[in-house]
Amino acid sequence: MAATLPYSGSNTNKKVLARYLDIPQPSDVVQVEYVWIDGTGVGIRSKCKTMDFEPMAPKDCPIWNFDGSSTGQSDGSNSDMYLHPVALFPDPFRKGKNKLCLCEVYKYDKTPAETNHRHTCVDAMEKTKADRPWFGIEQEYILLDNDGHPYGWPKNGYPGPQGPYYCGVGANKVYGRDIVEAHYRACLYAGVKIAGCNAEVMPAQWEYQVGPCEGIEMGDHLWIARYIMDRVSEDFGVIVTLDPKPITGNWNGSGAHCNYSTLAMREKGGLRFIEEAIPKLEKRHMTHIRGYDPTEGADNSRRLTGLHETAHINDFSAGVANRGASIRIPRQVAADGQGYLEDRRPSSNCDPYRVTELIVRTTVLNESD
Ligand code: ADP
Ligand code: MN
Ligand code: MN
Ligand code: MN
């Protein structure tokens, strides 16, 4: 039913692990988990380094390397890739002084790796920082059993039709809340700006929101939130998919709505600036679509069908409170005359660096094709 996925190997007894994690960590060592985006542009990799002091900023962490031929990032004959630390978070898994260290990936010749979209995003955010761009991304995802079947669904059929599951409560409406709760608390511990979470329309589908974040922080915080989700679900022996439409038929797909504002939009009378951004976004619709998933729009075309609260991938539309539009102006924003807009097009497996970069380049820097 779902895409081919590997079986989970995570079935050890976590109570046994707890005995070993009870061994005191020597006070003069810190474990720093380096985290990066692999060659698929969706997958996340990490590896750990012992350090003899507690790093307080990314620059305290040394540049490191890894075997790019094993991550789809280089060929075997020239395989060393570089990890440049860019953001540091308290590690919710090891706790104490231990850290998660998000990295950008560079090739041996110091050029950014193909899937390093942070590099150009930083440039766009630098050029637009006077406009104070804020973002909030709603990350939708679906939990799968380790056989690739949606988590908690009957093995030989389907649950009842969509309707009772969105923001649902009760054992017959909610599938996998333990994982969601664990992820939320771990994100709060790590200092990720997680804004909330809710059960989604399809059973076993969930959403968490990260934001508002200013500039480059949006991508950094969302990628670490995704990493934490992968680790939490690994502990539970459950798989998270960011595929935008793993189940065909009358089941909702997953998006990553990007809420966006500049300082001018947030201030009194800001609705005028929100309205000014819309024709700019319309003119570059297909450019945005190509940047809103890792496959130039192919993945997203399975989701943006015009059904299930989406606009068709080839059509641009905007409207107040319209969840069938590409761009929605929330009802409250229209009423207040200030606030933000929601770009509903990004796919759940988008790279937030690409999405936020495109938005500021189009609406603030007035770039065109
Ligand atoms: P929806 O009604 O579409 O489900 P959510 O409540 O799930 O919206 O998500 C709204 C997101 O918008 C949150 O991540 C929040 O942080 C973000 N947000 C709120 N205000 C702003 C703003 N002024 N600019 C950008 N993002 C904002
Ligand atoms: Mn939402
Ligand atoms: Mn949603
Ligand atoms: Mn939304």
Coordinates of N, CA and C and ligand atoms in Angstrom, one line a residue, residues 138 257 323 328 342 344, ligand 4:
E138 N 4.2 24.5 9.2 CA 3.3 23.4 9.7 C 3.8 22.1 9.1
H257 N 2.8 23.8 5.1 CA 2.3 25.2 4.9 C 3.4 26.1 5.5
R323 N -9.0 27.5 2.2 CA -8.0 26.4 2.3 C -7.9 25.6 1.0
R328 N -3.4 31.6 1.4 CA -4.5 31.9 2.2 C -4.2 33.1 3.2
E342 N -0.3 32.7 4.4 CA 0.0 31.3 4.5 C 0.2 30.8 3.1
R344 N 0.3 27.6 1.1 CA -0.1 26.2 1.3 C 0.5 25.2 0.4
Ligands
MN4 MN -2.1 25.6 7.5

